[in-house]
């Protein structure tokens, strides 16, 4: 027996900025593939390539986040 809870027709819309998509494509797809191929060829190990595919983009994300925070803290000259 179905209850009448289906009458509520609300839905949520999530807006994702374009820079998030670009960041995902750059880090996860391109950098992940590059790390995988480079480490697989270097170590001659499929498992090491998979681990590099997972860890490499995460490392780049943290590095870029630290760079962004550092760029915000650069002292600016006083307005003239």
JSON list of C-alpha atoms in Angstrom, two decimals, residues 10-57:
[
{"chain": "A", "resi": 10, "resn": "UNK", "atom": "CA", "xyz": [9.99, 19.87, -4.38]},
{"chain": "A", "resi": 11, "resn": "UNK", "atom": "CA", "xyz": [13.46, 19.42, -5.79]},
{"chain": "A", "resi": 12, "resn": "UNK", "atom": "CA", "xyz": [16.84, 21.00, -5.22]},
{"chain": "A", "resi": 13, "resn": "UNK", "atom": "CA", "xyz": [19.02, 22.67, -7.82]},
{"chain": "A", "resi": 14, "resn": "UNK", "atom": "CA", "xyz": [22.75, 22.77, -7.21]},
{"chain": "A", "resi": 15, "resn": "UNK", "atom": "CA", "xyz": [24.72, 25.37, -9.14]},
{"chain": "A", "resi": 16, "resn": "UNK", "atom": "CA", "xyz": [28.30, 24.33, -9.81]},
{"chain": "A", "resi": 17, "resn": "UNK", "atom": "CA", "xyz": [30.61, 27.07, -11.10]},
{"chain": "A", "resi": 18, "resn": "UNK", "atom": "CA", "xyz": [32.54, 26.48, -14.30]},
{"chain": "A", "resi": 19, "resn": "UNK", "atom": "CA", "xyz": [35.93, 26.72, -12.57]},
{"chain": "A", "resi": 20, "resn": "UNK", "atom": "CA", "xyz": [35.02, 23.66, -10.48]},
{"chain": "A", "resi": 21, "resn": "UNK", "atom": "CA", "xyz": [34.43, 21.64, -13.66]},
{"chain": "A", "resi": 22, "resn": "UNK", "atom": "CA", "xyz": [37.69, 22.87, -15.16]},
{"chain": "A", "resi": 23, "resn": "UNK", "atom": "CA", "xyz": [39.55, 22.02, -11.96]},
{"chain": "A", "resi": 24, "resn": "UNK", "atom": "CA", "xyz": [38.02, 18.53, -11.91]},
{"chain": "A", "resi": 25, "resn": "UNK", "atom": "CA", "xyz": [38.96, 17.85, -15.53]},
{"chain": "A", "resi": 26, "resn": "UNK", "atom": "CA", "xyz": [42.48, 19.20, -15.09]},
{"chain": "A", "resi": 27, "resn": "UNK", "atom": "CA", "xyz": [43.30, 17.44, -11.84]},
{"chain": "A", "resi": 28, "resn": "UNK", "atom": "CA", "xyz": [41.36, 14.20, -11.90]},
{"chain": "A", "resi": 29, "resn": "UNK", "atom": "CA", "xyz": [41.33, 13.29, -15.57]},
{"chain": "A", "resi": 30, "resn": "UNK", "atom": "CA", "xyz": [44.46, 14.80, -17.08]},
{"chain": "A", "resi": 31, "resn": "UNK", "atom": "CA", "xyz": [46.82, 14.76, -14.08]},
{"chain": "A", "resi": 32, "resn": "UNK", "atom": "CA", "xyz": [45.54, 11.39, -12.88]},
{"chain": "A", "resi": 33, "resn": "UNK", "atom": "CA", "xyz": [46.21, 9.82, -16.26]},
{"chain": "A", "resi": 34, "resn": "UNK", "atom": "CA", "xyz": [49.65, 11.42, -16.45]},
{"chain": "A", "resi": 35, "resn": "UNK", "atom": "CA", "xyz": [50.62, 10.19, -12.97]},
{"chain": "A", "resi": 36, "resn": "UNK", "atom": "CA", "xyz": [49.34, 6.72, -13.80]},
{"chain": "A", "resi": 37, "resn": "UNK", "atom": "CA", "xyz": [51.27, 6.41, -17.05]},
{"chain": "A", "resi": 38, "resn": "UNK", "atom": "CA", "xyz": [54.46, 7.94, -15.66]},
{"chain": "A", "resi": 39, "resn": "UNK", "atom": "CA", "xyz": [54.58, 5.80, -12.53]},
{"chain": "A", "resi": 40, "resn": "UNK", "atom": "CA", "xyz": [53.53, 2.61, -14.32]},
{"chain": "A", "resi": 41, "resn": "UNK", "atom": "CA", "xyz": [56.33, 3.02, -16.84]},
{"chain": "A", "resi": 42, "resn": "UNK", "atom": "CA", "xyz": [58.87, 4.05, -14.21]},
{"chain": "A", "resi": 43, "resn": "UNK", "atom": "CA", "xyz": [58.19, 1.30, -11.65]},
{"chain": "A", "resi": 44, "resn": "UNK", "atom": "CA", "xyz": [56.94, -1.38, -14.09]},
{"chain": "A", "resi": 45, "resn": "UNK", "atom": "CA", "xyz": [54.06, -1.98, -11.68]},
{"chain": "A", "resi": 46, "resn": "UNK", "atom": "CA", "xyz": [50.36, -1.72, -12.36]},
{"chain": "A", "resi": 47, "resn": "UNK", "atom": "CA", "xyz": [49.51, -1.34, -8.66]},
{"chain": "A", "resi": 48, "resn": "UNK", "atom": "CA", "xyz": [51.98, 1.52, -8.23]},
{"chain": "A", "resi": 49, "resn": "UNK", "atom": "CA", "xyz": [50.43, 3.24, -11.25]},
{"chain": "A", "resi": 50, "resn": "UNK", "atom": "CA", "xyz": [46.95, 2.93, -9.75]},
{"chain": "A", "resi": 51, "resn": "UNK", "atom": "CA", "xyz": [48.18, 4.28, -6.41]},
{"chain": "A", "resi": 52, "resn": "UNK", "atom": "CA", "xyz": [49.82, 7.22, -8.19]},
{"chain": "A", "resi": 53, "resn": "UNK", "atom": "CA", "xyz": [46.60, 7.80, -10.13]},
{"chain": "A", "resi": 54, "resn": "UNK", "atom": "CA", "xyz": [44.76, 8.20, -6.82]},
{"chain": "A", "resi": 55, "resn": "UNK", "atom": "CA", "xyz": [47.40, 10.06, -4.79]},
{"chain": "A", "resi": 56, "resn": "UNK", "atom": "CA", "xyz": [48.83, 12.35, -7.49]},
{"chain": "A", "resi": 57, "resn": "UNK", "atom": "CA", "xyz": [45.78, 14.54, -8.12]}
]
